PDB file of C-alpha atoms in Angstrom:
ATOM      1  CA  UNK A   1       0.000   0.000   0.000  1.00 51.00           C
ATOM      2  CA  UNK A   2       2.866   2.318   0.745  1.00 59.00           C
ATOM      3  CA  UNK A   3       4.372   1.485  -2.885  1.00 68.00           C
ATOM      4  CA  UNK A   4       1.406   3.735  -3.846  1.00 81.00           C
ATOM      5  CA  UNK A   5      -0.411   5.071  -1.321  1.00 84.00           C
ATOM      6  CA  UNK A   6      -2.249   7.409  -3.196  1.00 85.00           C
ATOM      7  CA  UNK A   7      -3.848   4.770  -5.262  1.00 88.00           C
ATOM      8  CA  UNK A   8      -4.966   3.136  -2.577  1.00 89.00           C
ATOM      9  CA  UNK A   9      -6.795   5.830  -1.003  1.00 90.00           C
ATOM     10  CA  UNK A  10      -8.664   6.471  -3.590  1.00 90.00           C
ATOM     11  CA  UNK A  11      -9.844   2.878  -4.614  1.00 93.00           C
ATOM     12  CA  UNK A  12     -11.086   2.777  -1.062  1.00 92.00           C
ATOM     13  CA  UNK A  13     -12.350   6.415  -0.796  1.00 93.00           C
ATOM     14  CA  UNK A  14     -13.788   4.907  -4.599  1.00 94.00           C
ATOM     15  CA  UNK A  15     -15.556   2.208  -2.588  1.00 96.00           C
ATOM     16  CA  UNK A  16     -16.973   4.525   0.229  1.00 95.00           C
ATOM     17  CA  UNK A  17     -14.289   4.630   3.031  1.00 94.00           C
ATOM     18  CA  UNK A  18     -13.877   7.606   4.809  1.00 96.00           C
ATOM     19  CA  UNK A  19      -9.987   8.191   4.135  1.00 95.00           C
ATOM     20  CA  UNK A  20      -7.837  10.216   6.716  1.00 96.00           C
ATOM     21  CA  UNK A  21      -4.222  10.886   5.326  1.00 94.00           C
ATOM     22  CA  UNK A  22      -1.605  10.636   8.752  1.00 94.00           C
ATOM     23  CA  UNK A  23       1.648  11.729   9.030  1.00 92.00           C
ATOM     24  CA  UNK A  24       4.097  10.224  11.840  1.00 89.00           C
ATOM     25  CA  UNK A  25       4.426   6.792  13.080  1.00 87.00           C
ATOM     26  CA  UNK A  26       2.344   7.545  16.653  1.00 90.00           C
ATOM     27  CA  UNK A  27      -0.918   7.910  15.234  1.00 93.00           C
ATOM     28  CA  UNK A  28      -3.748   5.875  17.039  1.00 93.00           C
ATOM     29  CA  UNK A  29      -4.581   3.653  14.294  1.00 92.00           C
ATOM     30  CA  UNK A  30      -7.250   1.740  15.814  1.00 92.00           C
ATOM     31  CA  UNK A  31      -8.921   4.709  17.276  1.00 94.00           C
ATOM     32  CA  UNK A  32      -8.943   6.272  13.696  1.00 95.00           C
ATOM     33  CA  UNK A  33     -10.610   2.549  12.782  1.00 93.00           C
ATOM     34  CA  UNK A  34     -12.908   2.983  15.266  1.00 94.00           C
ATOM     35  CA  UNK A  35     -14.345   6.196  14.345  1.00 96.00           C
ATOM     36  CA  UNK A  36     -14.979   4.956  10.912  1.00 95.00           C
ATOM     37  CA  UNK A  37     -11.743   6.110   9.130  1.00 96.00           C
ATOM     38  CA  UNK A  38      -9.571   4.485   6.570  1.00 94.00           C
ATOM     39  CA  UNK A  39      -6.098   5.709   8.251  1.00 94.00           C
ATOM     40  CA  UNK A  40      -3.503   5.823   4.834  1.00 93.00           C
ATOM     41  CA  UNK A  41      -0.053   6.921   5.451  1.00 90.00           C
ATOM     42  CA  UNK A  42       0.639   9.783   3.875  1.00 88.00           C
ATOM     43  CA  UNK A  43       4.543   9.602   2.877  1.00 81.00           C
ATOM     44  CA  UNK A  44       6.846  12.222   1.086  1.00 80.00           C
ATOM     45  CA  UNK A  45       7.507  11.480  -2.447  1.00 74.00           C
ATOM     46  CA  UNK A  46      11.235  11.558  -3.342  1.00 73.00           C
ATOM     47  CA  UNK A  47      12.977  13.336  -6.170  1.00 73.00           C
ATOM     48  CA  UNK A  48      10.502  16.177  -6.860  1.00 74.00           C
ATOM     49  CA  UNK A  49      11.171  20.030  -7.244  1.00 83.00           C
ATOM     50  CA  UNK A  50       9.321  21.526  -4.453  1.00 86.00           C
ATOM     51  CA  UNK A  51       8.346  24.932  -5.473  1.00 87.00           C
ATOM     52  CA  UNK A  52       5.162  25.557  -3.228  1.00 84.00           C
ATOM     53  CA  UNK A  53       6.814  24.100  -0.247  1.00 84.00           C
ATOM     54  CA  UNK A  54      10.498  26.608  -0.921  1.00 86.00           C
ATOM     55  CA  UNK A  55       7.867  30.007  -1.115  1.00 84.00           C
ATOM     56  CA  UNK A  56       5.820  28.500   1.940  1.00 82.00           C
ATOM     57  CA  UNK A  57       8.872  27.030   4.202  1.00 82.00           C
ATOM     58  CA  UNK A  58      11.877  28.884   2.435  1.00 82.00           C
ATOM     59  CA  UNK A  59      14.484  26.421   0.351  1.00 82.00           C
ATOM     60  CA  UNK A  60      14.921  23.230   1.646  1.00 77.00           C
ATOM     61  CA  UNK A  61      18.872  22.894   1.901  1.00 75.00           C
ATOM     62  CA  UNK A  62      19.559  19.179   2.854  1.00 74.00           C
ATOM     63  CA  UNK A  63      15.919  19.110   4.358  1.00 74.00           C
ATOM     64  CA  UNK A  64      14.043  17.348   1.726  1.00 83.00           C
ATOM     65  CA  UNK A  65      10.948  15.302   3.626  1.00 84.00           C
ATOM     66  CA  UNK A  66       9.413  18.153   5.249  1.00 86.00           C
ATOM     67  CA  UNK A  67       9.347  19.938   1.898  1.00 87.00           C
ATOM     68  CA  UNK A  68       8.184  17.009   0.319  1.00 88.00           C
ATOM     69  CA  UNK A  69       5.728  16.514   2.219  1.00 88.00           C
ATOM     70  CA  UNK A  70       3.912  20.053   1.993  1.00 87.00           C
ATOM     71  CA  UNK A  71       3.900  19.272  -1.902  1.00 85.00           C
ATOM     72  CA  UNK A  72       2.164  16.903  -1.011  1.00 85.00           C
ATOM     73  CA  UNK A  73      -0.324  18.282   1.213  1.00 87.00           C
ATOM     74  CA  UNK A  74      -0.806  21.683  -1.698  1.00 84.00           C
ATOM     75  CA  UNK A  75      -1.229  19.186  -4.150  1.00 82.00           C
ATOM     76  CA  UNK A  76      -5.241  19.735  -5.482  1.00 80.00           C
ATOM     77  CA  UNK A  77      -5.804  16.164  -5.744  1.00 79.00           C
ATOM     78  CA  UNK A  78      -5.225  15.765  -2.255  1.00 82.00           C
ATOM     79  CA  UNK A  79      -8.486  16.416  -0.835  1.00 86.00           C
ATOM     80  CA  UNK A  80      -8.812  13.950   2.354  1.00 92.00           C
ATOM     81  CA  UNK A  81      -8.610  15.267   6.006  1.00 94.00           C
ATOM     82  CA  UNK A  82      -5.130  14.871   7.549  1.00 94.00           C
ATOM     83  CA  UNK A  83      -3.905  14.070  10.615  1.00 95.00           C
ATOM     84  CA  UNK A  84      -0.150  14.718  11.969  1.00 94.00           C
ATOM     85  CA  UNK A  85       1.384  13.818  15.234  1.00 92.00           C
ATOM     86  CA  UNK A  86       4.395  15.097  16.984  1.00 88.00           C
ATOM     87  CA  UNK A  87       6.540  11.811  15.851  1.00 82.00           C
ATOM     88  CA  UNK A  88       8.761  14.452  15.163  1.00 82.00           C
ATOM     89  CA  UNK A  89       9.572  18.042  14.974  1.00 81.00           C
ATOM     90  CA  UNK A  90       9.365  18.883  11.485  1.00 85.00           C
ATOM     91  CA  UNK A  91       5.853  17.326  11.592  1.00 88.00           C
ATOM     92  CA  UNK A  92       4.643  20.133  14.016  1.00 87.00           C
ATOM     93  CA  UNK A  93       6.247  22.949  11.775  1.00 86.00           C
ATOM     94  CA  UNK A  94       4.423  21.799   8.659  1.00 88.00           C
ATOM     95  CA  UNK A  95       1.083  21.423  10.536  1.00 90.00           C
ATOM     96  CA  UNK A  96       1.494  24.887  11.955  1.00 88.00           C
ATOM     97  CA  UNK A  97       2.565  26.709   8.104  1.00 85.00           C
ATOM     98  CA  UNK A  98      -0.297  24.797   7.130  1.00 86.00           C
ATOM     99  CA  UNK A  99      -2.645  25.907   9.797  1.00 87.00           C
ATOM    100  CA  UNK A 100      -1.632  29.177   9.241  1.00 86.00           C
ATOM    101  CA  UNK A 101      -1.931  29.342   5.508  1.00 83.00           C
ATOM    102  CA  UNK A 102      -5.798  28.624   6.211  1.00 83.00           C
ATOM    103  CA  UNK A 103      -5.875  30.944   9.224  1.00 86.00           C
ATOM    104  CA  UNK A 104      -5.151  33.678   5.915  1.00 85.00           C
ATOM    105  CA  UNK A 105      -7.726  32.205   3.116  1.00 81.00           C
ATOM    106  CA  UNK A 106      -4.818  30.860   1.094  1.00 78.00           C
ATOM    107  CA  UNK A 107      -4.731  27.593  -1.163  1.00 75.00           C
ATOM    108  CA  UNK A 108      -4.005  24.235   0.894  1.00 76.00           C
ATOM    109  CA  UNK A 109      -5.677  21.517   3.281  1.00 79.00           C
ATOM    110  CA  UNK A 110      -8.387  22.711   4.821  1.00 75.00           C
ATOM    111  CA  UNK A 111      -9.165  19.865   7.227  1.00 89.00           C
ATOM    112  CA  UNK A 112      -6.340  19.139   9.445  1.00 92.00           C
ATOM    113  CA  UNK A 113      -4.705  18.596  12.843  1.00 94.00           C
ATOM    114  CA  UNK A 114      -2.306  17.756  15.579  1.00 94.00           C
ATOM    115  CA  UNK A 115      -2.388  15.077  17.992  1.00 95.00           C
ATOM    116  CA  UNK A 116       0.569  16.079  20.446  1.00 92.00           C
ATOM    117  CA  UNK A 117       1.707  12.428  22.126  1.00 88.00           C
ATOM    118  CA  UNK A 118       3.762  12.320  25.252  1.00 90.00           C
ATOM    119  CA  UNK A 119       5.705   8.874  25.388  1.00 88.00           C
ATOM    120  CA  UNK A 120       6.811   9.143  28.379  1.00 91.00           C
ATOM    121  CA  UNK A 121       5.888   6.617  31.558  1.00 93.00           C
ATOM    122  CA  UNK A 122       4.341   8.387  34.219  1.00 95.00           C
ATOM    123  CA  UNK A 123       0.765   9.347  35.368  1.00 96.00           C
ATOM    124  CA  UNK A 124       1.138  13.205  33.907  1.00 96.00           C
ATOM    125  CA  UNK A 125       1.958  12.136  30.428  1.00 94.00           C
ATOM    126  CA  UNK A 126      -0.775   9.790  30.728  1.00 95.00           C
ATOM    127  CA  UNK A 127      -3.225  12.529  31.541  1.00 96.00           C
ATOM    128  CA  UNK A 128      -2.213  14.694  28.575  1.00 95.00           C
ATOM    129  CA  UNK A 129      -2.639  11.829  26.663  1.00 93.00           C
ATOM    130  CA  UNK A 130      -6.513  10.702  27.694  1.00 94.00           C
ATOM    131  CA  UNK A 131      -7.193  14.754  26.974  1.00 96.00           C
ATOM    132  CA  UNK A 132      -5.633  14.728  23.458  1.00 95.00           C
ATOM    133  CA  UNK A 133      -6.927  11.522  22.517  1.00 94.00           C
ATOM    134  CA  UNK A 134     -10.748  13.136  23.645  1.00 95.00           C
ATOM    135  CA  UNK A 135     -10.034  16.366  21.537  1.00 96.00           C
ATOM    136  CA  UNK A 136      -8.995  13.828  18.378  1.00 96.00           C
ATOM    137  CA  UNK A 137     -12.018  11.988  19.081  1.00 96.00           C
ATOM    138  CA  UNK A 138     -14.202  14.998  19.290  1.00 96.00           C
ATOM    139  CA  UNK A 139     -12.394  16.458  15.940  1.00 97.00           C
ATOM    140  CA  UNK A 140     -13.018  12.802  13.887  1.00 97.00           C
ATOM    141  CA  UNK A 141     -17.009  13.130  14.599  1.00 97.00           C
ATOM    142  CA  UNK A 142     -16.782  16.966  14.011  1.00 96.00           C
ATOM    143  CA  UNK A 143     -15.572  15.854  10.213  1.00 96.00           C
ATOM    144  CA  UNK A 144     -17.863  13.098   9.894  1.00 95.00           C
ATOM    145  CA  UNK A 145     -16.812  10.328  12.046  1.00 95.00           C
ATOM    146  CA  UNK A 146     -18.361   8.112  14.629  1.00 93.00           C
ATOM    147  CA  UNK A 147     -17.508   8.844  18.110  1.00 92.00           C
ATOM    148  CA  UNK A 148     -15.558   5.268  19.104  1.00 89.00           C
ATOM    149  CA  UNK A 149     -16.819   3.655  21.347  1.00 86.00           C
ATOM    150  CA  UNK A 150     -15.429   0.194  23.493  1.00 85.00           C
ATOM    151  CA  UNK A 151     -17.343  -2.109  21.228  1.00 87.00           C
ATOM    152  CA  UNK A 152     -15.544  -0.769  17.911  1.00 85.00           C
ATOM    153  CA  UNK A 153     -12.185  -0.045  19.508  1.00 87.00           C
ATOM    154  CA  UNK A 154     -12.206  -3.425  20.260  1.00 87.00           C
ATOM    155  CA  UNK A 155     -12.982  -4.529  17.158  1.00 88.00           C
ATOM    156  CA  UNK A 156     -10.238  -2.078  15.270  1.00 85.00           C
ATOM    157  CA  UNK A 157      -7.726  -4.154  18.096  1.00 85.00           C
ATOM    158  CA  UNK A 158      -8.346  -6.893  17.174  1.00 89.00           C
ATOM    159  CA  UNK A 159      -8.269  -6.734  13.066  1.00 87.00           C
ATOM    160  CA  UNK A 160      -4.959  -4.732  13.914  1.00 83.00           C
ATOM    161  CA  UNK A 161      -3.842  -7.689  15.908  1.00 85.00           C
ATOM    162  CA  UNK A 162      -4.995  -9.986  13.113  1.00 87.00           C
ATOM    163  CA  UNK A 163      -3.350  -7.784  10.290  1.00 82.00           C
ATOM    164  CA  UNK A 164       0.109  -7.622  12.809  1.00 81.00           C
ATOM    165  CA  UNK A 165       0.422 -11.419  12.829  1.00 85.00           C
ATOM    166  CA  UNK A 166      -0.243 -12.046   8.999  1.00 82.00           C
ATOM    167  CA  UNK A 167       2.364  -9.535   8.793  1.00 78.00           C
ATOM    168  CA  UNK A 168       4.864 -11.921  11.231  1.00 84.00           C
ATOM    169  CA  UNK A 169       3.813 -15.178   9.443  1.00 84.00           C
ATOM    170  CA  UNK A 170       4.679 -13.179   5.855  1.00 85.00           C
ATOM    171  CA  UNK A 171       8.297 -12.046   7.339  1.00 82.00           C
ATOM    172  CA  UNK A 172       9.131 -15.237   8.543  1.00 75.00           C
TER     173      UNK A 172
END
């Protein structure tokens, strides 16, 4: 799927799924399940000029994915909500120019946000975590998701857990 990712979403957004683009490796996959999302990685692609991303971030230099990656996003085909997490820090920047860009009317996603992770063991970060994880929840039914509930977070664990071990059995 990650060959072509973009293919992908849109045989399934073809077939009716509700496709959410993400960006960074922390996202809540199941959770997105659960609300009734199609979560599809959304991945720089390598090798082209990035002119929207130089006037919108400044040149690139030897930073190539986060420029890459707002191509992406200003692309016109790319139409599905997005969602970014704080995997790391260029991730925030990008969601922020993009933010902003909307904040001033101009041309790019219009249906996007952050979900800011703490992975860190202790009863605070846990906390901050249970209060983001409510604010994504509340943003995936504001944009036409279901609000998850036990029953279908269940369900999205276990087809992740079933999808994780075809996965083993394949590698080995």
């Amino acid at each position: 799927a990650y060959g072509d990712a973009d293919a992908v979403a849109a045989r399934l957004r073809t077939a009716g799924h509700r496709v959410l683009r993400v960006v960074g490796s922390d996202a809540p996959m199941a959770l997105l399940r659960a609300a009734g999302f199609t979560p599809i990685r959304l991945a720089p692609t390598a090798g082209e000029a990035t002119p929207v991303a130089d006037a919108l971030l400044g040149p690139s230099g030897a930073r190539k994915r986060p420029h890459q990656l707002v191509e992406r996003l200003f692309d016109p085909a790319m139409t599905d909500p997005v969602l970014f997490t704080r995997a790391d820090a260029e991730q925030a920047q990008i969601y922020s120019a993009i933010r902003e860009n909307a904040r001033l009317g101009a041309p790019g996603p219009r249906i996007a946000t952050l979900l800011d992770f703490l992975h860190l063991d202790r009863a605070s970060s846990q906390a901050y975590n249970a209060a983001r994880l409510a604010q994504l929840c509340e943003w995936l039914v504001q944009i036409g998701g279901e609000s998850p509930d036990s029953a279908h977070l269940a369900t999205a664990a276990d087809e992740a857990d079933q999808v994780n071990e075809l996965l083993r059995q394949a590698d080995a």
